[in-house]
Coordinates of C-alpha atoms in Angstrom, one line a residue:
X1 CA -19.7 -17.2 38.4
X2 CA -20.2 -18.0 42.3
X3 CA -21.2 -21.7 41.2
X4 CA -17.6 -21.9 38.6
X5 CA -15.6 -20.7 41.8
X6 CA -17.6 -24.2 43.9
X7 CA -16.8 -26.3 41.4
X8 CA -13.5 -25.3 40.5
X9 CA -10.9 -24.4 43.6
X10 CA -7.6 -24.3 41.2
X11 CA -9.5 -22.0 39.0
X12 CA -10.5 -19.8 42.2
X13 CA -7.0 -19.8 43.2
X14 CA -5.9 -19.0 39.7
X15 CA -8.0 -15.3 40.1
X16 CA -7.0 -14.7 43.5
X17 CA -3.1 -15.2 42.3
X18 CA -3.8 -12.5 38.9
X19 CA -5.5 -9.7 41.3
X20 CA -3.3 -9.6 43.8
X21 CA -0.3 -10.1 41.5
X22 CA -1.9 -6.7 39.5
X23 CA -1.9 -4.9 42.9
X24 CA 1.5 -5.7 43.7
X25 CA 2.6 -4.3 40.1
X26 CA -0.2 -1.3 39.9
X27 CA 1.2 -0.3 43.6
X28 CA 3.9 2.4 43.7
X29 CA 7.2 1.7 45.4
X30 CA 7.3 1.2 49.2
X31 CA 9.6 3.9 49.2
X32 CA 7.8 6.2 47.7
X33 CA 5.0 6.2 49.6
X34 CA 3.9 9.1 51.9
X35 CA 5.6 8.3 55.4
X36 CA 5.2 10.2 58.6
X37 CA 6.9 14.2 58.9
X38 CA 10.5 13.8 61.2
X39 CA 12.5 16.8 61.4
X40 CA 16.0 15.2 61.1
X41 CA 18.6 18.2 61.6
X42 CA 20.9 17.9 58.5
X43 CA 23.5 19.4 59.8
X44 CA 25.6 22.4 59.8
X45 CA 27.3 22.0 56.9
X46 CA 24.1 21.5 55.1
X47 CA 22.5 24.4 56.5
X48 CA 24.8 26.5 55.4
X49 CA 24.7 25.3 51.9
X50 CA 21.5 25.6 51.7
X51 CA 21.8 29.4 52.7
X52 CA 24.1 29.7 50.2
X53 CA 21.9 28.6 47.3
X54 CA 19.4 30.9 48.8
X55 CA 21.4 34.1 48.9
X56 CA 22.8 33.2 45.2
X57 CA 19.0 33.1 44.1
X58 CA 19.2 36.8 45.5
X59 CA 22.4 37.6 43.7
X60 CA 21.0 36.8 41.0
X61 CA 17.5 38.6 41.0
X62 CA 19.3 41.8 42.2
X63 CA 20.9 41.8 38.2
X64 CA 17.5 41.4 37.1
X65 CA 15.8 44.2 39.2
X66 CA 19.0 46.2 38.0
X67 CA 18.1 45.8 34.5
X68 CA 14.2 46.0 35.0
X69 CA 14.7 49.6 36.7
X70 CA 18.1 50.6 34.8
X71 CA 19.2 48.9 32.9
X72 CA 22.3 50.2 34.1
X73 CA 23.6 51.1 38.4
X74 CA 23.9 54.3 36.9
X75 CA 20.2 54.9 36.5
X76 CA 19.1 53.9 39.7
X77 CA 17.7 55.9 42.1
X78 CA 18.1 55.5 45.7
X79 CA 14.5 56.3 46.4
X80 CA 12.7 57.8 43.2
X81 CA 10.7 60.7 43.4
X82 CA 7.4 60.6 44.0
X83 CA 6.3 61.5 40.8
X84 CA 4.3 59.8 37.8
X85 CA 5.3 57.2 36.4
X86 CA 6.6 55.9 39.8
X87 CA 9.0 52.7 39.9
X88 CA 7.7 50.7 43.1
X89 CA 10.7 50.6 45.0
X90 CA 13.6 51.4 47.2
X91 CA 17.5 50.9 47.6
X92 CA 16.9 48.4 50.1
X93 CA 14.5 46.3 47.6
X94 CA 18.1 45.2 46.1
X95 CA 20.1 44.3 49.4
X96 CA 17.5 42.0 51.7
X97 CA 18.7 39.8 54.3
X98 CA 18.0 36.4 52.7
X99 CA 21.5 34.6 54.0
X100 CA 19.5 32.0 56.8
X101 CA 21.1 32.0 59.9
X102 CA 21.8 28.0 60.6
X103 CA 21.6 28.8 64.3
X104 CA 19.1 30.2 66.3
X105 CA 18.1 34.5 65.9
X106 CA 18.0 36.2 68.5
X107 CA 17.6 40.2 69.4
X108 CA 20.4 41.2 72.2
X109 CA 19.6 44.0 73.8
X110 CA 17.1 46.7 73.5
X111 CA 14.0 45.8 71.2
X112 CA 14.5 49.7 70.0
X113 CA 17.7 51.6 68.8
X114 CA 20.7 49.9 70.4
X115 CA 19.4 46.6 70.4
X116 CA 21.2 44.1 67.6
X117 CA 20.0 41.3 66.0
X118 CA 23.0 38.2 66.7
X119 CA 23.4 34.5 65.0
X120 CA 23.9 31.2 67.1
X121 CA 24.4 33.2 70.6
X122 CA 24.4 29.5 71.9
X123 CA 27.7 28.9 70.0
X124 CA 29.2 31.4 72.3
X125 CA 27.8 31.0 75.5
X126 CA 30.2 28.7 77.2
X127 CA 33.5 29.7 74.6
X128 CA 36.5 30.0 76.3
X129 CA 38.1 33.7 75.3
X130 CA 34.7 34.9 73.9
X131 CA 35.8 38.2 72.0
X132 CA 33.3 40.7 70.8
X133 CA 34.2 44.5 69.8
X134 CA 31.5 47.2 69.8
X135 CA 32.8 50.1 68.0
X136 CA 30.0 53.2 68.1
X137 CA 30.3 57.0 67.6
X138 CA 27.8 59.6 69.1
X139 CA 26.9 58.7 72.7
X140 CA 26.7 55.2 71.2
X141 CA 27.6 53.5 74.4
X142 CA 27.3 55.9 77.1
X143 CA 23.5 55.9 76.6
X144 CA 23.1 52.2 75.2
X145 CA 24.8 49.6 76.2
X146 CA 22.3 47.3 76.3
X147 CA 23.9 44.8 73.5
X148 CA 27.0 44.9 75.6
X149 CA 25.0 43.9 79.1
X150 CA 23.2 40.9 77.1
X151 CA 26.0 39.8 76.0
X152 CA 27.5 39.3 79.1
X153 CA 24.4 38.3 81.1
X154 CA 23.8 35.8 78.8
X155 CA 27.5 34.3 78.0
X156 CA 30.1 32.2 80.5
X157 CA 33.1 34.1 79.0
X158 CA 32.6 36.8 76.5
X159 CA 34.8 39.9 76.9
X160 CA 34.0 43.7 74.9
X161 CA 36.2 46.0 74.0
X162 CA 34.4 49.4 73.8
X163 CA 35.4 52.3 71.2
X164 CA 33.8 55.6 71.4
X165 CA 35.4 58.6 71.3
X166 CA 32.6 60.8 72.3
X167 CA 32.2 59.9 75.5
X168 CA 34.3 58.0 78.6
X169 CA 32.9 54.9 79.4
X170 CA 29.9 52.1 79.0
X171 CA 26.1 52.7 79.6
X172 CA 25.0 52.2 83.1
X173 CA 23.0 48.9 81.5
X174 CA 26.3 46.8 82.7
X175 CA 25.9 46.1 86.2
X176 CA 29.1 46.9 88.1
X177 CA 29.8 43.2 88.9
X178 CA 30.6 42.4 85.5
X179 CA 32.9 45.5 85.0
X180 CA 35.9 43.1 84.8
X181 CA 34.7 42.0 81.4
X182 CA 34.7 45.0 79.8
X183 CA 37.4 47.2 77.9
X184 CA 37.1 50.4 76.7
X185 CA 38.9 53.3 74.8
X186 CA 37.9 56.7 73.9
X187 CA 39.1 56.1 70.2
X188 CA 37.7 56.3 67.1
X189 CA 37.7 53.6 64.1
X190 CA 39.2 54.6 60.7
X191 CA 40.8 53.1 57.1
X192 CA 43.7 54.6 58.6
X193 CA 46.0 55.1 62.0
X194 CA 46.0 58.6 63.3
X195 CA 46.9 58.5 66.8
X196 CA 49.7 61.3 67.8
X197 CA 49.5 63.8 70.4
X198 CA 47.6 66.1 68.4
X199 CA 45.3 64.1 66.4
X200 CA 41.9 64.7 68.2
X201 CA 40.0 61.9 68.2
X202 CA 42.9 59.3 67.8
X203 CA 41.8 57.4 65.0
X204 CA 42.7 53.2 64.7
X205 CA 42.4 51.2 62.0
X206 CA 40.7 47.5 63.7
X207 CA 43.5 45.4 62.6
X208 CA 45.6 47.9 65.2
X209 CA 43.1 47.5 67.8
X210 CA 43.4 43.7 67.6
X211 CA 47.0 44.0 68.1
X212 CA 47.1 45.9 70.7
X213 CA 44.9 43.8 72.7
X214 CA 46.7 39.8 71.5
X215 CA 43.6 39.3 69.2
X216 CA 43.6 37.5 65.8
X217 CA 40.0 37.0 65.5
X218 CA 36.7 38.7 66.9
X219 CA 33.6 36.3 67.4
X220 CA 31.0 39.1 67.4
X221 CA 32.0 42.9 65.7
X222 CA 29.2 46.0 66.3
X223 CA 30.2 49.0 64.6
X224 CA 28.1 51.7 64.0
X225 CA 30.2 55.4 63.1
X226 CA 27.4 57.8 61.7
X227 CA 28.4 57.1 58.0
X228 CA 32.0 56.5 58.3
X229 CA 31.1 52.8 57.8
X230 CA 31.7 53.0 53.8
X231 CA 35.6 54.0 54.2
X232 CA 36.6 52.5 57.1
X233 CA 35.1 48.8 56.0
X234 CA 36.5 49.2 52.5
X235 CA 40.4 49.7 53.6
X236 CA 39.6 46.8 56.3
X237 CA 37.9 44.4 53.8
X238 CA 39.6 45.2 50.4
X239 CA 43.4 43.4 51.1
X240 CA 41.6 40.8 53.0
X241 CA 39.9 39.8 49.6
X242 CA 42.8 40.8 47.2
X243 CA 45.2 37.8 49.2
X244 CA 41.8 36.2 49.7
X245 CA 42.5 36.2 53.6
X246 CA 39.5 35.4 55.8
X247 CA 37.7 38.2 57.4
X248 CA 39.1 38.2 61.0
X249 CA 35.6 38.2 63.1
X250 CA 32.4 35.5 62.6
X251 CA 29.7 38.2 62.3
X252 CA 29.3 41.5 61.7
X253 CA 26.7 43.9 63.3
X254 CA 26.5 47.3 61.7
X255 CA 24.2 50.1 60.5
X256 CA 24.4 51.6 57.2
X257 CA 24.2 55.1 56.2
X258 CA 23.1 56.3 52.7
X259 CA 23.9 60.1 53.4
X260 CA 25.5 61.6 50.3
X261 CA 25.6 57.8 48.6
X262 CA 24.8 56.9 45.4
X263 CA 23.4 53.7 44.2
X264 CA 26.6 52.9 41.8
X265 CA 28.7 54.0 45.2
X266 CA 26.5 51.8 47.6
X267 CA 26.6 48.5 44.9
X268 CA 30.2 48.4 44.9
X269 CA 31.1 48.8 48.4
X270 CA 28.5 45.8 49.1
X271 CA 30.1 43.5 46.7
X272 CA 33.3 44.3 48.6
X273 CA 31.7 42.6 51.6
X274 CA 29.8 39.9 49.9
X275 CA 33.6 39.3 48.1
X276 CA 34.8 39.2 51.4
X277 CA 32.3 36.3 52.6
X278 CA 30.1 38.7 54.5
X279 CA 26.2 37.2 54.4
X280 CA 23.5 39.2 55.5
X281 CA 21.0 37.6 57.7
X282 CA 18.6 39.9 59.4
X283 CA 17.6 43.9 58.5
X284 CA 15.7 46.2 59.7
X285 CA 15.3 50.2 59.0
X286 CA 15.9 53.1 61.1
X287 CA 12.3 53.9 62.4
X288 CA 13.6 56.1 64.8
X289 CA 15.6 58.3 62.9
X290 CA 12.6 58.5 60.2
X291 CA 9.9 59.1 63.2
X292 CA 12.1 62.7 64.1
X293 CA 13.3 63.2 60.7
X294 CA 10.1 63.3 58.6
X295 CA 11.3 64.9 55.7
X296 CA 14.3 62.7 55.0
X297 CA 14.1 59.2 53.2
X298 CA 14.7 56.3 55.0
X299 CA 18.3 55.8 54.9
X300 CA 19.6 54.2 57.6
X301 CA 19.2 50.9 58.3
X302 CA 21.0 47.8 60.6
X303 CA 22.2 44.9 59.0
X304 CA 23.6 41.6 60.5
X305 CA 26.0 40.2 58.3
X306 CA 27.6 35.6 59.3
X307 CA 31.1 35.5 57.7
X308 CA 31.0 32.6 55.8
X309 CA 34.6 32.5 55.3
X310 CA 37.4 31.0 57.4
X311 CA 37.0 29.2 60.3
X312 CA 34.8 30.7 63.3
X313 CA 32.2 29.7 65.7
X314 CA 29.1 30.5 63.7
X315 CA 29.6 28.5 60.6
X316 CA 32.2 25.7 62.2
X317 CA 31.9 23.1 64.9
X318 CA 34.0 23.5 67.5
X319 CA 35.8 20.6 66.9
X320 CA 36.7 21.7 63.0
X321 CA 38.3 24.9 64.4
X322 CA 42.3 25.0 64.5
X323 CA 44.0 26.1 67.4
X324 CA 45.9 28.1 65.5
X325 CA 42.8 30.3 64.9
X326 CA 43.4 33.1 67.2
X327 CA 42.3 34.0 70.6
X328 CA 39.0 32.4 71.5
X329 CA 39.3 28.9 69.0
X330 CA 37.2 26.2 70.6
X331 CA 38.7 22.6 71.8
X332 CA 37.0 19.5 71.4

């Protein structure tokens, strides 16, 4: 064979021309080929859509657990007894926080009880008219206020408004030079306005606390009001999503309280909040309460909720918010 390719160049050349013409077509496509990792940042828009096909994964997997353990809400148990046969699981198993937050997490404020967990802080660290409400009930923030004092260590121009009607003013956490910053009222937060001269505590519904203080919108909302949560966030929510009306607030910080709930009860008022736009992106139960309340299930927990409707900080860039949008909106 050696001797033919001597004797014959053309011929040689011939061979050469068929192998490496059968590479060429053998070979996949350039572009298909494996290339180097790059993280390319897609974008917040994309992000966000990406979260959404997540949490709709979860919509749909909560029917299916519903089914596997009911069939119906009607025969779910909040936590099952702990008796044969056993179903492994627990009202929280059908609510997890699978939304992705397209910004940074981070905790603000106490790693314990107090402490929240917030989306995209950056996006409001430098906002002009930063708004955020912290709305408690039991010694809330006369003992805690370590979200509040985060928030305004850790932000140019964020302003609270403090509601708590058991007690008279913030935590010592917030250092007396940033006093200026902060609001607060010794009311409480209802479905409904009760604020005469002998209604003890005087009760406001949010949208009257906005307008009170000039606020259409609220970038960051903490509430937590020992179980009144259910009542008060269903007469907020519910017109919004009957005129389909966003939610006027970006993100939502609250703890829930199963006392005397159902799981038919519990279902419903979350699909209020997910009809609303509400997403939740971070959880995390009660271990506190549990720890000094042994014999009672573990129902409590805080849940961080992005609004994904409407136009606000967290799922908009500054420069896609209108003007119009309320105390706070962004300029270019």
């Amino acid at each position: 064979m050696a001797a033919a390719f001597l004797r014959s160049p053309r011929f040689t050349l011939f061979i050469v021309v068929v192998i490496c013409g059968s590479l060429l077509v053998l070979a996949p496509p350039f572009s298909n080929r494996a290339a180097p990792f790059t993280l390319v940042d897609e974008g917040l828009a994309s992000r966000l859509a990406r979260s959404d096909k997540i949490y709709n994964a979860t919509l749909r997997n909560r029917k299916e657990l519903i089914k596997k353990y009911g069939p119906s809400p009607e025969d779910i148990a909040l936590f099952p007894p702990d008796t044969p046969p056993r179903p492994p699981y627990t009202v929280w198993d059908f609510f997890p926080a699978s939304y992705n937050c397209p910004h940074e997490l981070v905790r603000i404020g106490a790693l314990g009880d107090g402490g929240k967990w917030v989306c995209g802080l950056s996006r409001v660290v430098k906002k002009p008219g930063c708004v955020v409400y912290s709305i408690v009930i039991s010694l809330g923030i006369n003992h805690e206020s370590s979200f509040e004092a985060d928030i305004l260590k850790n932000t140019d121009d964020c302003r609270i408004w403090g509601y708590d009607f058991s007690v008279r003013k913030f935590g010592p956490q917030i250092p007396i030079l940033r006093w200026h910053r902060t609001y607060f009222k010794p009311y409480a937060l209802g479905g409904q306005d009760k604020h005469e001269a002998t209604d003890d505590p005087k009760m406001y519904t949010l949208n009257t606390l906005m307008k009170q203080n000039g606020h259409t919108h609220i970038d960051i909302l903490k509430i937590d009001i020992e179980g009144w949560e259910f009542d008060t966030l269903t007469a907020l929510i519910q017109p919004y999503v009957d005129s389909g009306t966003p939610l006027p607030f970006g993100q939502l910080q609250l703890e829930v309280h199963l006392w005397s709930k159902n799981f038919p009860q519990f279902l419903k008022w979350w699909e209020i909040l997910e009809s609303a736009g509400l997403r939740p992106f971070m959880t995390e139960p009660n271990l506190v309460y549990l720890n000094y309340n042994p014999n009672r299930m573990s129902d409590l927990a805080e849940y961080s909720f992005l609004n994904t409707k409407g136009e606000n900080v967290f799922t908009h860039n500054p420069h896609q918010i209108s003007l119009e949008s309320g105390v706070g909106a962004l300029s270019e």
